[in-house]
Tab-separated table of C-alpha atoms in Angstrom:
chain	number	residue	atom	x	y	z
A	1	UNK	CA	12.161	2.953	-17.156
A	2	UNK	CA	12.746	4.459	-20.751
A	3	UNK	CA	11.815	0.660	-22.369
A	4	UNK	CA	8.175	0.571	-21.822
A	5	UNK	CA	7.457	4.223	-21.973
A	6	UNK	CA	9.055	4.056	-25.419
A	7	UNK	CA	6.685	0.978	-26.094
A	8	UNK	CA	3.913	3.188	-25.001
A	9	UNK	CA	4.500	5.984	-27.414
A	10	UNK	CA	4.862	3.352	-29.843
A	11	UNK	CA	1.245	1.866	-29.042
A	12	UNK	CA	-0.287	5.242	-28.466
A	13	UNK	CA	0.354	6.505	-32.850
A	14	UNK	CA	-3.482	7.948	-33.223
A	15	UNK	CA	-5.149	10.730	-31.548
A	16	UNK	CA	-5.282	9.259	-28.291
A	17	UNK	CA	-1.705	8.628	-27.972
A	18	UNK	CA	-1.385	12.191	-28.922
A	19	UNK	CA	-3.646	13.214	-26.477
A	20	UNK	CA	-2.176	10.915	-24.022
A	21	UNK	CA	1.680	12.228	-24.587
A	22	UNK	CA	0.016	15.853	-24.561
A	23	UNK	CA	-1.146	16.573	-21.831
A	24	UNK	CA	1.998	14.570	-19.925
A	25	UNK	CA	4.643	16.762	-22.596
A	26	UNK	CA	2.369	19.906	-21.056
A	27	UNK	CA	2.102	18.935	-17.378
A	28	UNK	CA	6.168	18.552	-17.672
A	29	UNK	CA	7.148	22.146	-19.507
A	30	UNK	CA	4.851	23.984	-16.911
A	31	UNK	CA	6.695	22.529	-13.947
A	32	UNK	CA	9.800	23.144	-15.730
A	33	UNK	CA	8.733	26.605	-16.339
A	34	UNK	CA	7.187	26.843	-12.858
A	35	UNK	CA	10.355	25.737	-10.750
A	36	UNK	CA	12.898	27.436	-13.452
A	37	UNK	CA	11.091	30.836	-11.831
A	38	UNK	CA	10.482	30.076	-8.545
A	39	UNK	CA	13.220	31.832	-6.655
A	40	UNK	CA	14.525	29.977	-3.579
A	41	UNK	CA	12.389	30.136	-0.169
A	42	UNK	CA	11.967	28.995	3.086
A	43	UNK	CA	14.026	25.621	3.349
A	44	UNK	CA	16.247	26.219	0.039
A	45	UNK	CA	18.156	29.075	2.261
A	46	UNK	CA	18.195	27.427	5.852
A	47	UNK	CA	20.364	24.568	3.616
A	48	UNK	CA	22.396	27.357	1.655
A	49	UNK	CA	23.129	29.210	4.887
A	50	UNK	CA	26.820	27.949	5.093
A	51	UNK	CA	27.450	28.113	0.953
A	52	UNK	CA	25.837	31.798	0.855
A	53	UNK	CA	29.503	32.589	-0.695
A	54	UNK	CA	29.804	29.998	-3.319
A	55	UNK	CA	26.151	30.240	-4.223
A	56	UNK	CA	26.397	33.421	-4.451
A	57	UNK	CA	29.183	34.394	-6.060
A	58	UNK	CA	31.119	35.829	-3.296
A	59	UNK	CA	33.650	32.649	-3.050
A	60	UNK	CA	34.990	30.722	-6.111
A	61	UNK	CA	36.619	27.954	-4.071
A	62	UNK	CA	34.674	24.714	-3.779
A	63	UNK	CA	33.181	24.336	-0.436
A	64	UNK	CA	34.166	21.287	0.634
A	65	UNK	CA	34.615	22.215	3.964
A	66	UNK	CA	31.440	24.076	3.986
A	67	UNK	CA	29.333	21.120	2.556
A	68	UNK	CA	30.523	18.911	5.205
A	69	UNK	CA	30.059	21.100	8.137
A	70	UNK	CA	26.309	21.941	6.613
A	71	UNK	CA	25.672	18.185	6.687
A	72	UNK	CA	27.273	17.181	10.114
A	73	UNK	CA	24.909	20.097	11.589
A	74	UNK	CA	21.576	18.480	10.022
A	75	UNK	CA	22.607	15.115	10.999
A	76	UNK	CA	22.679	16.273	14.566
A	77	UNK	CA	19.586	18.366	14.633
A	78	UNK	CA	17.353	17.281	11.477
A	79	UNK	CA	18.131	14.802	9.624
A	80	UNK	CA	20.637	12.629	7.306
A	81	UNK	CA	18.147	11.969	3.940
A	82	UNK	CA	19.624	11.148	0.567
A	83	UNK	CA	17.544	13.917	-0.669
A	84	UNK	CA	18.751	16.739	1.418
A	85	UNK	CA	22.361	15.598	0.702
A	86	UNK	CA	21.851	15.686	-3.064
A	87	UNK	CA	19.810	19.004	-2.933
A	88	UNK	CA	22.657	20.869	-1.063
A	89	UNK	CA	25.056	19.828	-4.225
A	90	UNK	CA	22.420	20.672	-6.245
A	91	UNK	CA	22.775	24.411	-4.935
A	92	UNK	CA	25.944	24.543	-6.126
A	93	UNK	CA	24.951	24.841	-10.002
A	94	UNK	CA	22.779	26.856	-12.048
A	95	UNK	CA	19.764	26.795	-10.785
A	96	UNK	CA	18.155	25.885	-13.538
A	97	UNK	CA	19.934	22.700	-13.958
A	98	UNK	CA	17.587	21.087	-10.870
A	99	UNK	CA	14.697	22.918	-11.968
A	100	UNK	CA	14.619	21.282	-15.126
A	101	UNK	CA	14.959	17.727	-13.922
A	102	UNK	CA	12.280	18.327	-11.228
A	103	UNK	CA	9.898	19.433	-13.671
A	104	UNK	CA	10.569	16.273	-16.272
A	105	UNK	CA	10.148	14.323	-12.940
A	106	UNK	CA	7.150	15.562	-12.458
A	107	UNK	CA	5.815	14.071	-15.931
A	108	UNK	CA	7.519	10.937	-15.046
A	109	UNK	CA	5.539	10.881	-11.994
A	110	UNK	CA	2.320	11.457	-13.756
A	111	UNK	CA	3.503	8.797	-16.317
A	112	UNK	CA	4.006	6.255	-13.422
A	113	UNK	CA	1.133	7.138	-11.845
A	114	UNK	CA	-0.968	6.422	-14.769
A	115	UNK	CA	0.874	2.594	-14.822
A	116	UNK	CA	0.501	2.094	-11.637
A	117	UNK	CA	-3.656	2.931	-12.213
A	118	UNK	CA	-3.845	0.684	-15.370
A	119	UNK	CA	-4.788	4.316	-17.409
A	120	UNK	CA	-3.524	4.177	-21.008
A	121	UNK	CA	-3.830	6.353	-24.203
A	122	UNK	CA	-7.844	6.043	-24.646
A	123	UNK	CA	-8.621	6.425	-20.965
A	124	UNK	CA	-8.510	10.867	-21.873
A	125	UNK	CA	-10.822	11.653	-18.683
A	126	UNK	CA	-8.825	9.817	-16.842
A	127	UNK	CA	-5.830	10.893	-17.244
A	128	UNK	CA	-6.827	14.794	-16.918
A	129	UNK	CA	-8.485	13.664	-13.840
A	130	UNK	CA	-5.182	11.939	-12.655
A	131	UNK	CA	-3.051	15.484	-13.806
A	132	UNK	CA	-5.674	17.638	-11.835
A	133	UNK	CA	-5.496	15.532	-8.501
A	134	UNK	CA	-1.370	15.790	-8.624
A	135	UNK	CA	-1.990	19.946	-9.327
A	136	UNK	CA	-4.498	20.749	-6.988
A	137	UNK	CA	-5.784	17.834	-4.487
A	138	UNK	CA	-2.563	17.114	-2.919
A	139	UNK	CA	-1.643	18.573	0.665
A	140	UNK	CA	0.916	21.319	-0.685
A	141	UNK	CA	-0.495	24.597	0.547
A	142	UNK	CA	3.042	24.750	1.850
A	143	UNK	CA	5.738	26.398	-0.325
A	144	UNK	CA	5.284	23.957	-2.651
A	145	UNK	CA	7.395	24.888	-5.493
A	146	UNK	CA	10.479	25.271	-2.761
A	147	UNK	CA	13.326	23.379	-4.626
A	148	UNK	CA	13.900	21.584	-1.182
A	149	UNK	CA	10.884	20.345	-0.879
A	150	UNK	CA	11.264	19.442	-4.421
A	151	UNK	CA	14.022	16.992	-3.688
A	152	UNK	CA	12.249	15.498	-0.998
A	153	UNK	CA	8.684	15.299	-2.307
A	154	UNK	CA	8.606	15.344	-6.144
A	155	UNK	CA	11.829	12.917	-6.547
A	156	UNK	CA	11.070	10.536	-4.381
A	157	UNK	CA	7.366	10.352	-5.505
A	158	UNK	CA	9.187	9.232	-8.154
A	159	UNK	CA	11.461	6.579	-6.771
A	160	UNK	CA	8.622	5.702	-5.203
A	161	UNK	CA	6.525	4.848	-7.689
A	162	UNK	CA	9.570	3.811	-9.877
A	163	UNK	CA	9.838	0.828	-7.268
A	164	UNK	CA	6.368	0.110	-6.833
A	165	UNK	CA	5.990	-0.573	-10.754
A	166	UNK	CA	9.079	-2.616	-10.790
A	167	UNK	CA	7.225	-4.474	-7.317
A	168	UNK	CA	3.925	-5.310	-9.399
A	169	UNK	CA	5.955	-5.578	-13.108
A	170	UNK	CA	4.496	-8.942	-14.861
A	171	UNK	CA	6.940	-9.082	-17.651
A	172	UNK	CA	10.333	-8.873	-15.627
A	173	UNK	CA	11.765	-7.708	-12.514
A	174	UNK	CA	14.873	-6.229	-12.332
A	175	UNK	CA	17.913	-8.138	-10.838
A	176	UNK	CA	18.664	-8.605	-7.218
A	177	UNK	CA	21.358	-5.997	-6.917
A	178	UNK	CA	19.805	-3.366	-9.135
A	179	UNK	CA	16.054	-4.468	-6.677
A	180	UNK	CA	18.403	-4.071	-3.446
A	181	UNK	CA	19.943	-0.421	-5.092
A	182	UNK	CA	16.570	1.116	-5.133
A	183	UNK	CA	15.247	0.055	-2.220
A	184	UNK	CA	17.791	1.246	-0.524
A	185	UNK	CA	17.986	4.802	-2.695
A	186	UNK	CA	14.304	4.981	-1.012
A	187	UNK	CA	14.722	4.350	2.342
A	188	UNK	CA	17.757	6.624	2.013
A	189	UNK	CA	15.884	9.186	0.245
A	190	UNK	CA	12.980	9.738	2.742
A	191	UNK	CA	11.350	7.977	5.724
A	192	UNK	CA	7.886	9.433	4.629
A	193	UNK	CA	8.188	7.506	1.938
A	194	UNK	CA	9.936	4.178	2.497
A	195	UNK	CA	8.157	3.323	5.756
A	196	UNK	CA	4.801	3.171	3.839
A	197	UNK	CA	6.076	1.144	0.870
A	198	UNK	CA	7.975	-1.106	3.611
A	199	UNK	CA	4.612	-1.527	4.820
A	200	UNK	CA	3.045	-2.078	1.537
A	201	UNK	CA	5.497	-4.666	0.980
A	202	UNK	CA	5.801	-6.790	3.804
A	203	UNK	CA	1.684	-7.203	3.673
A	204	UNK	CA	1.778	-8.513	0.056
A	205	UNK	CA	4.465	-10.718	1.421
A	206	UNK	CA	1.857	-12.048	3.851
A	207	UNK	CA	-1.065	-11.996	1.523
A	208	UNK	CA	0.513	-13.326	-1.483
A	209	UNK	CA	3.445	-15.946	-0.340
A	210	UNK	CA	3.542	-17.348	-3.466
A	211	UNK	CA	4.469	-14.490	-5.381
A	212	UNK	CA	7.280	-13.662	-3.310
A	213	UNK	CA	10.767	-12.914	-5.333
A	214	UNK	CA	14.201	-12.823	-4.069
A	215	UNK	CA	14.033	-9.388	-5.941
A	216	UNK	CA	10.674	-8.497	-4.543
A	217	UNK	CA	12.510	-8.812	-0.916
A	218	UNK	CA	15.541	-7.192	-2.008
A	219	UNK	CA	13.206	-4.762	-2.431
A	220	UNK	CA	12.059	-4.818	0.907
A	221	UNK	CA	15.725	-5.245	2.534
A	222	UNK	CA	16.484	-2.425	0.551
A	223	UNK	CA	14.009	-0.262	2.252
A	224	UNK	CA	15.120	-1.453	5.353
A	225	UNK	CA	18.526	-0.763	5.732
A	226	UNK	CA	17.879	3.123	4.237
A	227	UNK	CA	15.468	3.587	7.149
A	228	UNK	CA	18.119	1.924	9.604
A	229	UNK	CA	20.374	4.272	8.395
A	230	UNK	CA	18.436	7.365	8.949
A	231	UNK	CA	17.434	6.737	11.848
A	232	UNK	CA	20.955	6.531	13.595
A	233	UNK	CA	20.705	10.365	13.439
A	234	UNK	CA	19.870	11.469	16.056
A	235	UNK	CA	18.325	14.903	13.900
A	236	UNK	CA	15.134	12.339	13.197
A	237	UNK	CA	14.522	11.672	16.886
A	238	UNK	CA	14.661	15.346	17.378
A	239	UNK	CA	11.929	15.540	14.884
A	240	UNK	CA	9.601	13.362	15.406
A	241	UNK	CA	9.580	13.815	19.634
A	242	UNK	CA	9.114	17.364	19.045
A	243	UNK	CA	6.345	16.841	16.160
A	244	UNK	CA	4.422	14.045	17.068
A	245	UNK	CA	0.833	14.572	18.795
A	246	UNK	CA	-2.709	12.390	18.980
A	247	UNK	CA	-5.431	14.407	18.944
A	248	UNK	CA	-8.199	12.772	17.656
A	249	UNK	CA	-10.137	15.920	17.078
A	250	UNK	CA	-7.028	17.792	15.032
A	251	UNK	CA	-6.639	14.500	13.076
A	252	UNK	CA	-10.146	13.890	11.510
A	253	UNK	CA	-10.213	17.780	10.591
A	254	UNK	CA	-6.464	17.305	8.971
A	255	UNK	CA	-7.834	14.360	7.279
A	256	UNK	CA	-10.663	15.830	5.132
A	257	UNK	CA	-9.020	18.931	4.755
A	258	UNK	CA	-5.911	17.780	3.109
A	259	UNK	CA	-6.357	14.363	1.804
A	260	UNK	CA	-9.750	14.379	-0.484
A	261	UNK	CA	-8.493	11.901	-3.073
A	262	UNK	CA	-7.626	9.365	-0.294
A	263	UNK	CA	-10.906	10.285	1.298
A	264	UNK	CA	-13.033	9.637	-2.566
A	265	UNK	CA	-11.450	6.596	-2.786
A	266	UNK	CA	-12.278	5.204	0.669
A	267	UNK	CA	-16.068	6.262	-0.182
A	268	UNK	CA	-15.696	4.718	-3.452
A	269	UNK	CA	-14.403	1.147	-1.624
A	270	UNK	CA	-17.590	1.863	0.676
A	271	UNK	CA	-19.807	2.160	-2.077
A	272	UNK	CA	-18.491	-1.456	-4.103
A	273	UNK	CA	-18.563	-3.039	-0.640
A	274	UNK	CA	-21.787	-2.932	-0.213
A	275	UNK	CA	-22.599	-4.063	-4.273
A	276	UNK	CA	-22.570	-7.773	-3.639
A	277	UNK	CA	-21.698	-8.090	-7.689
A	278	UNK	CA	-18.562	-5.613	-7.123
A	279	UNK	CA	-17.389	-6.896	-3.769
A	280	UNK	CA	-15.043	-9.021	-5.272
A	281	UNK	CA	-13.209	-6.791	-6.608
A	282	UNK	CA	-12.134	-5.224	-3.057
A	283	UNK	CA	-10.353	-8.623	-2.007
A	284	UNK	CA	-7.185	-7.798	-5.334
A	285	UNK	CA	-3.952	-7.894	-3.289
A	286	UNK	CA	-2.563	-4.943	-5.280
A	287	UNK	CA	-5.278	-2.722	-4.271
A	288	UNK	CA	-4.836	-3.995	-0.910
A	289	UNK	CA	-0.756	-3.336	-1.117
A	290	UNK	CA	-1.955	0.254	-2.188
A	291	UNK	CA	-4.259	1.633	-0.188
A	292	UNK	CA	-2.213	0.326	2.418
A	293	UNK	CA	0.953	2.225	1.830
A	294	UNK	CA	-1.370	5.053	1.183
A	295	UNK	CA	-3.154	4.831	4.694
A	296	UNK	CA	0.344	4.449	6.354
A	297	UNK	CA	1.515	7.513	4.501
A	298	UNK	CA	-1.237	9.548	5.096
A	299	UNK	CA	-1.127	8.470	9.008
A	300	UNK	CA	2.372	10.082	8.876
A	301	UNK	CA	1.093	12.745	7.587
A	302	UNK	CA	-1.821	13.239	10.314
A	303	UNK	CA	0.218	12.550	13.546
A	304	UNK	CA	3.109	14.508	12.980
A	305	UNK	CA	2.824	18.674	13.320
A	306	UNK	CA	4.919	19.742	10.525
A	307	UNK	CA	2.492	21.030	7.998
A	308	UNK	CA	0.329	18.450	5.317
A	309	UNK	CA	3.549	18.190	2.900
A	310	UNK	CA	4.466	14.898	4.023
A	311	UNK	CA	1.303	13.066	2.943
């Protein structure tokens, strides 16, 4: 991950580049500065409830006993992610600690996001453009600066995109084990996220048989087992009988209220579809793979009554 964002700075020496690492360098200190303040809410306290002590002073013993008791109760009635695990030991430290690495993640995530879209240091608009969509066009009306949600959304955005970079990478792909590691740190990490990338996956895998890697399907085992894994608790049956709903109605109205960028882009494919001299460009498998794992997310998102977070 550090190797070709250190090639990138080294590309990027004139104004663009300093444009480029600006507004990224920016973007990152005011989510540091943003979650750094952000006291705990909603979520962040229904996980601290049995380490109120420790986290609060009041005990000085680890709470071993505590911690595992907190995570046998979510497994039960909510769920087993990676992400909640990690984000009740992250309660345990300064607070700061977390708050920091969530908000450097958050410029990593704008720095994938800009690999993934091919933008580089002289694309300026579109980078801005890319760093105002992740502010303000993404379905977060929800607590979003809630540390918890943090861990679940912001971080694995990350992994996310970490994997679907090393997916599409031209140079080299990473080893089998290290490919099989991350998938399953995803599918660990978050259904919302792994079952669209699974997706994603298995249709390049159809579309594109002659790419396929034995690290490309690690990838995809990867993914796999996570989600196997998560859903033996029984928490995330809980959650999604109790959540789910079609209403067709409810769905279209969730759908342009809280996913515009998905719903500018499928306008914008519209629009080059029916540009005989553009159409081409609609049938690139990667663009295929990604609107794909974006439509499966975003269906998620739509059919489940839990708030927009997930998309």
């Amino acid at each position: 991950l550090l190797m070709p964002c250190m090639k990138d700075m080294m590309l990027c020496k004139n104004n663009d580049g300093c444009w480029f690492w600006g507004v990224i360098v920016l973007f990152t200190i005011a989510h540091v500065l943003i979650y750094s303040f952000m006291p705990y809410v909603t979520d962040d306290y229904w996980y601290m409830y049995y380490l109120y002590d420790y986290c609060k002073g009041l005990d000085t013993s680890f709470p071993m006993d505590d911690l595992l008791n907190c995570w046998q109760i979510h497994y039960l009635n909510d769920n087993v992610r990676l992400s909640n695990i990690v984000f009740t030991l992250a309660l345990l430290v300064p607070k700061i600690i977390p708050s920091i690495i969530t908000g450097v993640l958050v410029g990593v995530s704008l720095w994938l996001s800009s690999k993934l879209c091919m933008i580089d240091c002289r694309n300026r608009l579109l980078l801005v453009a890319l760093a105002f969509v992740f502010s303000f066009m993404l379905p977060w009306y929800e607590q979003m600066f809630s540390l918890c949600f943090a861990f679940n959304y912001i971080w694995a955005t990350v992994i996310a995109l970490l994997l679907v970079y090393l997916f599409f990478s031209e140079s080299k792909q990473p080893n089998v084990v290290l490919s099989l590691f991350l998938g399953l740190l995803m599918g660990w990490w978050h259904e919302g996220f792994a079952v669209p990338l699974l997706g994603g996956f298995v249709a390049f895998f159809i579309l594109n048989r002659r790419e396929i890697s034995i690290s490309r399907v690690a990838m995809a085992v990867g993914l796999f087992i996570g989600l196997i894994w998560l859903a033996t608790s029984p928490g995330v049956w809980k959650r999604y009988e109790t959540s789910a709903y079609i209403d067709v109605f409810i769905i279209l109205k969730k759908f342009v209220q809280y996913h515009i960028p998905l719903l500018i882009l499928l306008v914008t494919m519209f629009l080059i579809a029916i540009d005989k001299k553009k159409r081409a460009m609609l049938a690139d498998v990667r663009l295929i793979v990604y609107v794909l794992i974006c439509l499966i997310g975003v269906l998620i998102s739509l059919c489940i009554n839990i708030g927009p977070r997930t998309g």
